[in-house]
Coordinates of C-alpha atoms in Angstrom, one line a residue:
Chain A
M1 CA 15.1 8.8 -22.7
E2 CA 15.1 12.5 -22.2
K3 CA 13.0 14.8 -20.3
G4 CA 12.1 18.2 -21.6
F5 CA 10.4 21.0 -19.8
I6 CA 7.4 22.8 -21.2
E7 CA 5.3 25.4 -19.6
N8 CA 2.9 23.4 -17.4
G9 CA 4.1 19.9 -18.0
F10 CA 6.7 17.5 -19.2
I11 CA 7.7 16.1 -22.5
I12 CA 8.8 12.6 -22.0
N13 CA 10.7 11.2 -24.9
L14 CA 10.3 7.5 -25.1
S15 CA 10.9 7.2 -28.8
N16 CA 14.2 5.4 -28.3
S17 CA 12.6 2.5 -26.6
K18 CA 12.9 -0.7 -28.6
N19 CA 9.8 -2.4 -27.3
T20 CA 6.8 -1.9 -25.1
N21 CA 8.5 -3.4 -22.1
Q22 CA 11.3 -1.0 -22.2
L23 CA 9.0 1.9 -22.9
V24 CA 6.9 1.2 -19.8
Y25 CA 9.9 0.5 -17.7
E26 CA 11.5 3.8 -18.5
L27 CA 8.2 5.6 -18.1
S28 CA 7.6 4.1 -14.7
N29 CA 11.1 5.2 -13.7
I30 CA 10.3 8.7 -14.7
M31 CA 6.9 8.7 -13.1
E32 CA 8.6 7.9 -9.8
H33 CA 10.2 11.3 -9.8
P34 CA 8.3 13.6 -7.4
D35 CA 8.4 16.5 -9.9
V36 CA 6.1 14.7 -12.3
R37 CA 3.3 14.7 -9.8
G38 CA 0.2 16.5 -10.9
K39 CA 1.8 17.6 -14.2
R40 CA 0.5 17.3 -17.7
V41 CA 2.6 14.8 -19.6
C42 CA 3.4 14.8 -23.3
L43 CA 4.6 11.4 -24.5
K44 CA 6.8 11.0 -27.5
L45 CA 6.3 7.4 -28.4
G46 CA 8.2 7.2 -31.7
N47 CA 7.3 4.3 -34.0
I48 CA 6.2 1.8 -31.3
D49 CA 2.9 0.2 -32.0
L50 CA 0.6 0.3 -29.0
K51 CA -2.6 -1.6 -28.7
Q52 CA -5.5 0.1 -27.1
S53 CA -5.1 -2.0 -23.9
Q54 CA -1.4 -1.2 -23.8
L55 CA -2.0 2.5 -24.1
L56 CA -4.7 2.3 -21.4
S57 CA -2.2 0.7 -19.1
I58 CA 0.2 3.5 -19.8
K59 CA -2.5 6.1 -19.2
A60 CA -3.3 4.4 -15.9
L61 CA 0.4 4.4 -14.9
I62 CA 0.5 8.1 -15.5
E63 CA -2.7 8.9 -13.8
A64 CA -1.6 6.9 -10.8
T65 CA 0.7 9.8 -10.0
D66 CA -2.0 12.4 -10.3
A67 CA -0.5 13.4 -13.7
G68 CA -2.4 13.3 -16.9
I69 CA -1.6 12.8 -20.6
A70 CA -1.8 16.1 -22.4
F71 CA -1.2 14.5 -25.8
I72 CA 1.0 12.0 -27.5
D73 CA 3.3 12.1 -30.4
T74 CA 3.6 9.0 -32.5
T75 CA 4.5 7.8 -36.0
S76 CA 2.7 4.6 -35.6
E77 CA -0.8 4.3 -37.1
Q78 CA -1.8 1.7 -34.7
T79 CA -0.9 3.8 -31.7
E80 CA -2.8 6.7 -33.3
A81 CA -5.9 4.6 -33.6
S82 CA -5.6 3.3 -30.1
A83 CA -5.2 6.9 -28.8
A84 CA -8.2 8.0 -30.8
S85 CA -10.4 5.3 -29.4
L86 CA -9.3 6.2 -25.9
G87 CA -9.8 9.9 -26.5
I88 CA -6.2 10.8 -26.0
M89 CA -5.1 13.7 -28.1
I90 CA -2.5 13.3 -30.7
S91 CA -0.1 15.9 -31.9
K92 CA 2.9 16.0 -34.2
M93 CA 5.7 17.9 -32.7
S94 CA 8.8 18.7 -34.4
D95 CA 11.9 19.7 -32.4
E96 CA 11.7 23.3 -33.6
M97 CA 8.1 24.0 -32.7
Q98 CA 8.4 24.1 -28.9
S99 CA 6.6 25.1 -25.8
D100 CA 3.7 27.6 -26.1
S101 CA 2.0 26.4 -29.1
I102 CA 2.1 22.7 -28.1
I103 CA 0.3 22.7 -24.9
P104 CA -3.3 23.5 -25.6
S105 CA -3.8 25.9 -22.8
A106 CA -6.8 27.1 -24.7
P107 CA -9.1 24.1 -24.4
E108 CA -9.2 21.7 -27.4
G109 CA -6.4 23.6 -29.1
E110 CA -5.7 23.7 -32.8
P111 CA -2.5 21.7 -33.1
V112 CA -4.2 18.6 -32.1
V113 CA -4.7 16.3 -35.0
V114 CA -7.3 13.7 -34.0
K115 CA -8.3 11.6 -36.8
E116 CA -11.9 10.7 -36.1
E117 CA -12.2 8.4 -39.1
L118 CA -9.5 6.2 -37.8
V119 CA -11.6 5.0 -35.0
T120 CA -14.2 3.5 -37.3
E121 CA -11.6 2.2 -39.7
E122 CA -9.2 0.6 -37.4
V123 CA -11.2 -0.9 -34.7
P124 CA -12.6 -4.1 -36.2
V125 CA -16.2 -3.7 -35.3
S126 CA -16.9 -7.1 -36.7
E127 CA -14.7 -9.6 -38.4
P128 CA -17.2 -11.5 -40.4
E129 CA -17.2 -15.3 -40.1
E130 CA -14.7 -16.1 -37.4
S131 CA -15.9 -13.6 -34.9
D132 CA -19.1 -15.5 -34.0
S133 CA -17.4 -18.8 -33.2
V134 CA -14.7 -17.1 -31.2
A135 CA -17.0 -14.9 -29.3
E136 CA -19.0 -18.0 -28.4
K137 CA -16.1 -19.9 -27.2
V138 CA -14.8 -17.0 -25.2
V139 CA -18.1 -16.0 -23.7
E140 CA -19.0 -19.4 -22.4
P141 CA -16.3 -19.7 -19.9
Y142 CA -17.2 -16.4 -18.4
A143 CA -20.5 -17.6 -17.4
E144 CA -18.7 -20.1 -15.2
T145 CA -16.4 -17.4 -13.9
E146 CA -13.4 -19.4 -15.0
P147 CA -12.3 -17.3 -17.9
A148 CA -8.6 -17.2 -18.4
S149 CA -7.6 -20.8 -18.5
D150 CA -9.9 -21.6 -21.4
L151 CA -9.1 -18.3 -23.0
T152 CA -5.5 -19.0 -22.8
G153 CA -5.9 -22.3 -24.4
L154 CA -7.9 -20.8 -27.1
I155 CA -5.5 -18.1 -27.8
N156 CA -2.3 -20.1 -27.6
T157 CA -3.3 -21.6 -30.9
T158 CA -3.0 -18.3 -32.5
E159 CA 0.5 -17.9 -31.1
G160 CA 2.9 -17.7 -33.9
V161 CA 3.0 -14.0 -33.7
E162 CA 6.5 -13.1 -33.1
D163 CA 7.5 -12.7 -29.6
T164 CA 8.4 -9.2 -28.7
Y165 CA 9.0 -9.8 -25.0
T166 CA 12.2 -11.6 -25.1
E167 CA 14.0 -8.6 -23.7
A168 CA 11.8 -8.4 -20.7
S169 CA 14.1 -10.4 -18.5
E170 CA 16.7 -7.8 -18.9
H171 CA 14.6 -5.4 -16.8
E172 CA 13.0 -6.1 -13.5
L173 CA 9.7 -5.5 -15.3
S174 CA 7.4 -8.5 -15.1
E175 CA 3.9 -7.8 -16.0
I176 CA 3.6 -5.8 -19.1
I177 CA 1.4 -6.7 -21.8
P178 CA 1.6 -9.8 -23.7
S179 CA -1.9 -8.9 -24.9
E180 CA -1.1 -8.7 -28.5
R181 CA -2.4 -12.2 -28.6
F182 CA -5.5 -11.1 -26.9
E183 CA -6.1 -8.1 -28.9
N184 CA -8.4 -9.4 -31.5
E185 CA -10.5 -11.3 -29.1
F186 CA -11.0 -8.1 -27.0
E187 CA -12.0 -6.1 -29.9
R188 CA -14.5 -8.7 -30.9
L189 CA -15.8 -8.9 -27.4
A190 CA -16.0 -5.2 -27.2
A191 CA -17.9 -5.1 -30.4
S192 CA -20.6 -7.5 -29.3
E193 CA -22.8 -5.7 -26.9
G194 CA -22.7 -5.9 -23.1
L195 CA -20.1 -8.6 -22.9
I196 CA -17.7 -8.7 -20.1
S197 CA -14.2 -8.3 -21.3
N198 CA -10.7 -8.3 -19.8
E199 CA -8.5 -5.3 -19.7
E200 CA -5.0 -5.9 -18.7
I201 CA -3.6 -3.5 -16.2
S202 CA -0.1 -3.2 -15.0
K203 CA 0.9 -2.1 -11.5
Y204 CA 3.2 -4.8 -10.3
I205 CA 6.8 -5.4 -10.7
L206 CA 8.4 -8.8 -10.2
L207 CA 10.5 -9.2 -7.1
D208 CA 13.8 -11.0 -7.6
T209 CA 13.8 -13.5 -4.7
G210 CA 14.9 -17.0 -4.6
E211 CA 12.8 -20.1 -4.0
V212 CA 9.9 -19.2 -1.8
L213 CA 7.8 -22.3 -1.8
P214 CA 7.7 -24.5 1.3
Q215 CA 10.4 -27.0 1.3
G216 CA 9.9 -29.9 -1.0
A217 CA 7.0 -28.2 -2.9
E218 CA 7.2 -28.5 -6.6
E219 CA 5.7 -26.4 -9.3
H220 CA 2.5 -28.0 -10.7
S221 CA -0.7 -27.1 -12.4
T222 CA -3.8 -28.4 -10.9
D223 CA -7.4 -27.3 -11.4
T224 CA -8.4 -25.4 -8.3
K225 CA -12.1 -26.2 -8.7
G226 CA -11.7 -29.5 -7.0
L227 CA -10.2 -28.1 -3.8
P228 CA -12.2 -27.4 -0.7
T229 CA -13.0 -23.7 0.0
L230 CA -12.8 -21.8 3.2
Y231 CA -15.5 -19.2 3.5
L232 CA -14.9 -16.3 5.8
S233 CA -17.1 -13.3 6.4
Q234 CA -15.0 -10.8 8.2
T235 CA -12.4 -8.0 7.9
L236 CA -8.8 -9.2 8.1
R237 CA -6.7 -6.8 10.0
S238 CA -3.0 -6.0 10.2
G239 CA -1.1 -9.0 11.6
Q240 CA -3.8 -11.5 11.0
T241 CA -3.0 -14.5 8.8
V242 CA -5.3 -17.0 7.1
T243 CA -3.8 -20.2 5.8
Y244 CA -5.8 -22.9 4.2
E245 CA -5.2 -26.1 2.2
G246 CA -7.6 -25.1 -0.5
N247 CA -9.3 -22.0 -1.9
I248 CA -10.1 -19.0 0.4
L249 CA -13.1 -16.8 -0.1
I250 CA -13.3 -13.7 2.1
I251 CA -16.3 -11.5 2.2
G252 CA -14.8 -8.3 3.5
D253 CA -11.6 -6.3 3.2
A254 CA -8.1 -7.6 3.8
H255 CA -6.2 -4.7 5.3
P256 CA -2.5 -3.9 4.7
G257 CA -0.4 -6.0 7.0
S258 CA -2.6 -9.1 6.8
E259 CA -1.7 -12.3 5.0
I260 CA -3.8 -14.7 3.0
I261 CA -2.1 -17.9 2.1
A262 CA -4.0 -20.6 0.1
E263 CA -3.2 -23.8 -1.7
G264 CA -5.6 -22.8 -4.4
D265 CA -7.3 -19.5 -5.4
I266 CA -7.9 -16.5 -3.2
T267 CA -11.0 -14.4 -3.7
V268 CA -11.7 -11.3 -1.7
W269 CA -15.1 -9.7 -2.0
G270 CA -13.7 -6.3 -0.9
I271 CA -10.4 -4.5 -1.0
L272 CA -7.3 -6.7 -0.9
G273 CA -4.6 -4.6 0.7
G274 CA -2.3 -7.1 2.4
I275 CA -0.2 -9.9 1.1
A276 CA -1.9 -12.7 -0.9
H277 CA -0.2 -15.9 -1.7
A278 CA -2.2 -18.2 -4.0
G279 CA -1.0 -21.7 -4.8
Y280 CA 1.6 -21.6 -2.1
K281 CA 2.4 -25.2 -2.6
G282 CA 3.4 -24.5 -6.2
N283 CA 0.1 -24.5 -8.1
I284 CA 0.7 -22.1 -11.0
N285 CA -2.9 -22.4 -12.0
S286 CA -4.1 -20.5 -8.9
K287 CA -5.5 -17.0 -9.1
V288 CA -6.0 -14.0 -6.9
R289 CA -9.2 -12.0 -7.3
A290 CA -10.6 -9.0 -5.5
L291 CA -13.0 -6.2 -6.1
K292 CA -9.9 -4.0 -5.8
L293 CA -6.5 -5.6 -6.0
N294 CA -4.3 -3.3 -4.0
A295 CA -2.1 -6.0 -2.4
I296 CA 1.3 -4.9 -1.2
Q297 CA 2.6 -8.1 -2.7
L298 CA 1.0 -10.6 -4.9
R299 CA 2.4 -14.1 -4.7
I300 CA 1.3 -16.9 -6.9
A301 CA 3.1 -20.3 -6.6
G302 CA 6.8 -19.4 -6.7
L303 CA 6.4 -15.9 -8.2
Y304 CA 6.5 -12.8 -6.1
A305 CA 5.5 -9.3 -7.4
R306 CA 5.6 -6.1 -5.5
R307 CA 3.3 -3.2 -6.1
N308 CA 4.8 -0.4 -8.1
D309 CA 6.2 2.4 -5.9
T310 CA 4.2 5.0 -7.7
L311 CA 1.1 3.2 -6.5
N312 CA 2.2 2.9 -2.9
V313 CA -1.0 4.1 -1.3
P314 CA -1.8 1.7 1.4
Y315 CA -5.4 2.6 2.0
V316 CA -7.9 2.7 -0.9
Q317 CA -10.8 5.1 -0.9
K318 CA -14.0 3.2 -0.7
T319 CA -16.4 3.8 -3.4
N320 CA -19.5 2.1 -4.7
E321 CA -17.9 1.3 -8.0
F322 CA -15.2 -1.2 -8.2
I323 CA -14.0 -3.0 -11.3
P324 CA -13.0 -6.5 -10.2
E325 CA -9.5 -7.6 -10.9
E326 CA -7.9 -11.0 -11.3
A327 CA -4.2 -11.9 -11.2
Q328 CA -2.8 -15.0 -12.7
I329 CA 0.5 -16.4 -14.0
E330 CA 1.2 -16.0 -17.7
D331 CA 4.4 -16.8 -19.4
G332 CA 6.2 -16.8 -16.1
K333 CA 4.8 -13.4 -15.1
I334 CA 2.0 -12.3 -12.8
V335 CA -0.5 -10.5 -14.9
I336 CA -3.6 -8.7 -13.7
Y337 CA -6.8 -8.3 -15.6
K338 CA -9.6 -5.8 -15.0
K339 CA -12.9 -7.3 -15.6
L340 CA -14.6 -4.6 -17.6
R341 CA -18.1 -4.4 -18.6
R342 CA -18.5 -2.8 -22.0
D343 CA -21.8 -1.2 -22.8
Chain B
M1 CA 35.8 -4.4 10.0
A2 CA 33.5 -4.2 13.0
G3 CA 30.7 -1.8 12.8
R4 CA 28.8 0.0 15.6
V5 CA 25.6 -1.4 16.9
I6 CA 23.3 1.4 18.1
V7 CA 20.0 0.8 19.7
I8 CA 17.3 3.5 19.5
T9 CA 15.0 3.3 22.5
S10 CA 12.7 5.4 24.6
G11 CA 10.5 3.4 27.0
K12 CA 7.4 5.5 26.1
G13 CA 5.7 4.9 22.8
G14 CA 5.0 7.6 20.2
V15 CA 8.0 9.8 20.9
G16 CA 9.7 9.1 17.6
K17 CA 12.0 6.1 17.9
T18 CA 11.1 4.7 14.5
T19 CA 11.3 8.1 12.8
T20 CA 14.6 8.7 14.4
S21 CA 15.9 5.3 13.3
A22 CA 14.8 5.8 9.7
N23 CA 16.3 9.3 9.5
I24 CA 19.6 8.7 11.2
G25 CA 20.0 5.5 9.1
T26 CA 19.3 7.3 5.9
A27 CA 21.6 10.2 6.8
L28 CA 24.5 7.9 7.6
A29 CA 23.9 6.0 4.4
K30 CA 24.0 9.3 2.5
E31 CA 27.4 10.0 4.1
G32 CA 28.6 6.9 2.4
Y33 CA 28.5 4.4 5.3
K34 CA 26.9 1.0 5.0
V35 CA 23.9 0.9 7.3
V36 CA 21.5 -1.8 8.3
L37 CA 18.3 -1.0 10.1
I38 CA 16.7 -3.7 12.2
D39 CA 13.1 -3.4 13.2
T40 CA 12.5 -5.4 16.4
D41 CA 9.0 -4.3 16.9
L42 CA 7.5 -7.6 16.1
G43 CA 3.8 -7.5 15.4
L44 CA 3.6 -3.7 15.2
R45 CA 6.2 -3.0 12.6
N46 CA 6.4 0.5 11.1
L47 CA 10.0 1.1 10.0
D48 CA 9.3 -0.4 6.5
L49 CA 6.4 2.1 6.0
L50 CA 8.6 5.1 6.9
L51 CA 11.2 4.0 4.4
G52 CA 8.5 3.1 1.8
L53 CA 9.8 -0.5 1.5
E54 CA 6.7 -2.4 2.6
N55 CA 6.1 -3.8 -0.8
R56 CA 9.6 -5.3 -1.1
I57 CA 9.6 -7.4 2.1
V58 CA 9.5 -11.1 1.5
Y59 CA 11.4 -12.4 4.5
T60 CA 11.5 -11.1 8.0
I61 CA 13.8 -11.4 11.0
V62 CA 11.7 -14.3 12.2
D63 CA 12.3 -16.2 8.9
V64 CA 16.0 -15.7 9.5
I65 CA 15.9 -16.9 13.0
E66 CA 13.7 -19.9 12.1
E67 CA 16.1 -20.6 9.2
R68 CA 13.7 -20.3 6.4
C69 CA 16.1 -18.0 4.6
K70 CA 19.6 -16.6 4.7
L71 CA 20.3 -13.4 6.5
K72 CA 21.4 -11.8 3.3
Q73 CA 18.1 -12.7 1.5
A74 CA 16.1 -10.9 4.2
L75 CA 17.9 -7.6 3.9
V76 CA 15.7 -5.2 1.8
K77 CA 17.8 -2.6 0.0
D78 CA 16.6 1.0 0.1
K79 CA 15.0 2.3 -3.1
K80 CA 17.4 5.3 -3.4
N81 CA 20.5 4.4 -1.4
P82 CA 22.1 1.1 -1.9
N83 CA 24.2 1.6 1.3
L84 CA 21.0 1.3 3.4
S85 CA 19.1 -1.9 4.0
L86 CA 16.4 -3.0 6.3
L87 CA 15.8 -6.2 8.2
A88 CA 12.1 -6.1 8.7
A89 CA 10.1 -7.3 11.7
A90 CA 7.4 -10.0 11.2
Q91 CA 3.9 -8.5 11.2
T92 CA 2.1 -11.7 12.0
R93 CA 4.1 -12.8 15.0
D94 CA 4.8 -11.3 18.5
K95 CA 7.8 -10.5 20.6
S96 CA 8.1 -14.1 21.9
A97 CA 9.1 -15.4 18.5
V98 CA 12.6 -14.0 19.1
N99 CA 15.0 -14.1 22.1
A100 CA 17.9 -11.9 23.1
E101 CA 20.6 -14.4 22.1
Q102 CA 19.2 -14.8 18.6
L103 CA 19.1 -11.1 18.1
K104 CA 22.6 -10.6 19.4
E105 CA 23.8 -13.2 17.0
I106 CA 22.2 -11.4 14.1
C107 CA 23.7 -8.0 15.2
D108 CA 27.1 -9.6 15.5
K109 CA 26.9 -11.0 12.0
L110 CA 25.6 -7.8 10.5
K111 CA 28.3 -5.6 12.1
E112 CA 31.0 -7.6 10.4
K113 CA 30.0 -6.3 7.0
N114 CA 28.4 -2.9 7.9
D115 CA 29.6 0.3 9.4
F116 CA 26.4 0.8 11.4
V117 CA 23.6 -1.5 12.7
L118 CA 20.7 0.6 14.0
V119 CA 18.2 -1.3 16.1
D120 CA 14.7 0.2 16.4
C121 CA 13.4 -0.9 19.8
P122 CA 9.7 -1.4 20.6
A123 CA 8.1 0.6 23.4
G124 CA 8.1 -0.9 26.8
I125 CA 10.7 -2.6 29.0
E126 CA 9.7 -6.2 28.5
Q127 CA 11.1 -8.8 26.2
G128 CA 11.1 -6.7 23.1
F129 CA 13.3 -4.1 24.8
Q130 CA 15.6 -6.8 26.2
N131 CA 15.9 -8.3 22.7
A132 CA 16.7 -5.0 21.1
I133 CA 19.5 -4.0 23.4
A134 CA 21.1 -7.5 23.5
G135 CA 23.5 -6.9 20.6
A136 CA 24.1 -3.2 21.1
S137 CA 27.2 -1.3 22.3
E138 CA 25.7 2.1 22.2
A139 CA 22.2 3.6 22.8
I140 CA 20.3 6.6 21.8
V141 CA 17.5 7.5 24.1
V142 CA 14.7 9.4 22.4
T143 CA 12.4 11.6 24.5
T144 CA 10.1 14.6 24.2
P145 CA 10.0 17.5 26.7
E146 CA 7.0 16.0 28.6
M147 CA 7.0 14.7 32.1
S148 CA 5.7 11.2 31.2
A149 CA 8.2 10.7 28.4
I150 CA 11.1 11.9 30.6
R151 CA 10.0 9.6 33.4
D152 CA 10.1 6.6 31.1
A153 CA 13.4 7.7 29.6
D154 CA 14.9 7.9 33.1
R155 CA 13.8 4.4 33.7
I156 CA 15.3 3.2 30.5
I157 CA 18.6 4.9 31.2
G158 CA 18.7 3.2 34.5
L159 CA 18.2 -0.2 32.8
L160 CA 20.8 0.6 30.1
N161 CA 23.4 1.5 32.8
T162 CA 23.1 -1.9 34.3
K163 CA 24.2 -3.4 31.0
E164 CA 28.0 -3.4 30.8
E165 CA 28.1 -3.9 27.0
I166 CA 26.5 -0.5 26.4
T167 CA 29.3 2.0 26.7
S168 CA 27.6 5.1 25.5
T169 CA 24.1 6.4 26.1
R170 CA 23.1 9.6 24.5
L171 CA 19.9 11.7 24.5
L172 CA 17.9 12.8 21.6
L173 CA 15.2 15.4 22.4
N174 CA 12.4 15.3 19.9
R175 CA 9.5 17.5 19.1
V176 CA 10.8 20.6 20.7
R177 CA 8.7 23.7 20.3
P178 CA 10.8 26.8 20.9
N179 CA 7.9 29.2 21.2
L180 CA 6.4 27.1 24.0
I181 CA 9.7 27.0 25.8
K182 CA 9.9 30.8 25.5
N183 CA 6.6 31.2 27.2
N184 CA 7.6 28.7 29.9
E185 CA 4.9 26.3 28.8
M186 CA 7.4 23.5 27.9
M187 CA 10.5 22.3 29.6
S188 CA 13.6 23.7 28.0
V189 CA 16.4 21.6 26.6
D190 CA 18.6 22.4 29.6
D191 CA 15.9 21.3 32.0
V192 CA 15.6 17.9 30.3
V193 CA 19.4 17.4 30.1
G194 CA 19.5 18.5 33.7
I195 CA 17.1 15.8 34.8
L196 CA 18.4 12.9 32.7
E197 CA 22.1 13.7 33.1
I198 CA 23.3 12.1 29.9
P199 CA 25.1 13.8 27.0
L200 CA 22.9 15.4 24.4
L201 CA 23.2 14.1 20.9
G202 CA 20.7 16.4 19.3
I203 CA 17.5 18.4 19.3
I204 CA 14.7 17.9 16.8
P205 CA 12.2 20.7 16.4
E206 CA 8.5 19.9 16.0
D207 CA 7.9 19.7 12.2
T208 CA 4.6 19.0 10.5
G209 CA 6.7 17.8 7.5
I210 CA 7.3 14.6 9.5
I211 CA 3.7 13.6 9.0
T212 CA 3.8 14.0 5.3
S213 CA 7.2 12.3 5.0
T214 CA 5.9 9.3 7.0
N215 CA 2.9 9.0 4.8
K216 CA 5.0 9.2 1.7
G217 CA 7.5 6.7 3.0
E218 CA 10.3 9.2 2.4
P219 CA 12.6 10.1 5.4
I220 CA 12.7 13.8 6.1
V221 CA 16.5 13.9 5.9
N222 CA 16.0 13.8 2.1
D223 CA 14.3 17.1 2.3
E224 CA 17.0 19.7 2.1
H225 CA 14.8 22.6 3.2
S226 CA 13.3 21.0 6.3
L227 CA 14.7 22.1 9.7
A228 CA 14.0 18.7 11.2
G229 CA 15.8 17.1 8.3
Q230 CA 18.8 19.4 9.0
A231 CA 18.7 18.4 12.7
Y232 CA 18.8 14.7 11.8
R233 CA 21.7 15.3 9.4
N234 CA 23.6 17.0 12.2
I235 CA 22.9 14.1 14.5
A236 CA 24.3 11.7 12.0
K237 CA 27.4 13.9 11.8
R238 CA 27.7 13.9 15.6
T239 CA 27.3 10.2 15.6
L240 CA 30.3 10.1 13.3
G241 CA 32.3 12.1 15.8
E242 CA 32.1 15.5 14.1
E243 CA 31.4 18.5 16.2
V244 CA 28.4 20.3 14.9
P245 CA 26.8 23.2 16.8
F246 CA 23.1 22.7 17.8
L247 CA 20.6 24.3 15.6
D248 CA 19.3 27.7 16.5
L249 CA 15.7 26.9 16.9
D250 CA 14.8 30.6 17.4
E251 CA 15.5 31.1 13.7
P252 CA 11.8 30.8 12.6
K253 CA 11.0 33.6 15.1
G254 CA 13.5 35.7 13.3
I255 CA 11.6 35.2 10.0
V256 CA 8.3 36.2 11.6
A257 CA 10.0 39.2 13.0
K258 CA 11.4 40.1 9.5
I259 CA 7.9 39.8 8.0
K260 CA 6.5 42.0 10.8
N261 CA 9.3 44.4 9.9
V262 CA 8.2 44.5 6.3
F263 CA 4.7 45.1 7.2
A264 CA 5.7 47.9 9.5
K265 CA 7.7 49.5 6.7
L266 CA 4.7 49.2 4.3
K267 CA 2.5 50.9 6.9
A268 CA 5.0 53.7 7.2
K269 CA 4.9 54.2 3.5
V270 CA 1.1 54.5 3.5

């Protein structure tokens, strides 16, 4: 990974990364550097194939530090297509052609080669026969607000795709993008009108701590639907703890410094800013949901993840528009999904 | 090796104990010493925020005392400096969760493997204070040049003097504003030292950079250009026994004068 300077931004060369995990890991390290704040970033991505959702995560990571993507350089067609559909500019840069000409200081500059056609070509608007049945299956669970478990079951069957995440354990990175498996389903969902879809986002890094479950607790997977639910309508403030042998539903915000500990799911109808521990007795099936997941730490069963340092903003601006988020365990990692509504 | 256990205390709240702990700790770690910071402000912890480590805390000092984890597990390593670690206070408990003996035991254990153990004391003179000073052999009293802060510092020094284990008590004068002193609107450094009659460890000028550094979770000693950061680095060196002259706080005045000078010259040209 090398960093180059250009006039009003950075070139970040990630083309040596072997896989997505490594790429995001290196990028997040660079983004922690204070100099990157507010800069325009040019990403050299090499030949790594990035799905739309993966590229979106990367974009979010960069934008979290007030920086923005100026353009990307890639040799992968897939990445190109993803970038095109996200409106990210693509440019080819050779090592000789440097600085001035690259950064489009004049708006929508010439060197940008955005292939419009690719959008329509690559995004599978409809995959004839299969799509219907899959869409049905996927959509149904959403109506019951119990999406991921069924979805996972469904998608696991398509798992045979080679696993590119084996190197993940090498880094402290936890959460990034196993969504190759989800990709087609997303695209299909996106294609069919007005459906709610998942968009995976990455902002948490796994903490390496030992056993954190209460003594004698064992990892298990139980449906949280059957558990009783504690209903609270209040703001949780710093220093306040709610513990319940069941699900917890909070109508209000949970401020930084508060703790919510549940045997089952945790749902916050508001901003979750404190610590949330779902399934604290070892239920890996538990989930944490909030209108805005800004928890300092997310804990599900025996897994602990801390918020990325670049996102260490304790208080979130309140707006009228939140995109609900949901965290769950997947392949031994805590993964967060944004519940997007695609129109 | 047996490290030094230093308690940072003040009596009054809001004079900069926690900021001082974070900055001296970071400065000492930067000098290559192994440092542990202990936050004893149970229920109102802040030290983790100043260091930007809040998202890494899993176990706290109460977990250690109630034997839910090992001491080593509860130490949170600093992001930048592996020499520095933090033993965080519990946010959801209060001061009664810990007693003086337990804290002394933790300090004793920590000083075996570290050069410095800095204990950030809560405000007040009740149990929290008694806990914090239990394991310490040295104290730094933080105060500002205000009557109320000095009154409380005086009380604290009196309490520290009755404790035989504490062999050295030194003064850190925080938030000093040279221009106010010049206009006789603020007590001077000499006045304060005259009242409290303990050796002066350092003077920190008022610096708005402290606010941004606190919000960012980045101690100001890491900022090479900040005057307050320089003052804290000097304090760390004095703690190590080096003789460092006190900062000339009139310096900024000099710059203003210089600018005025430039303007005067420009006028002359016109």
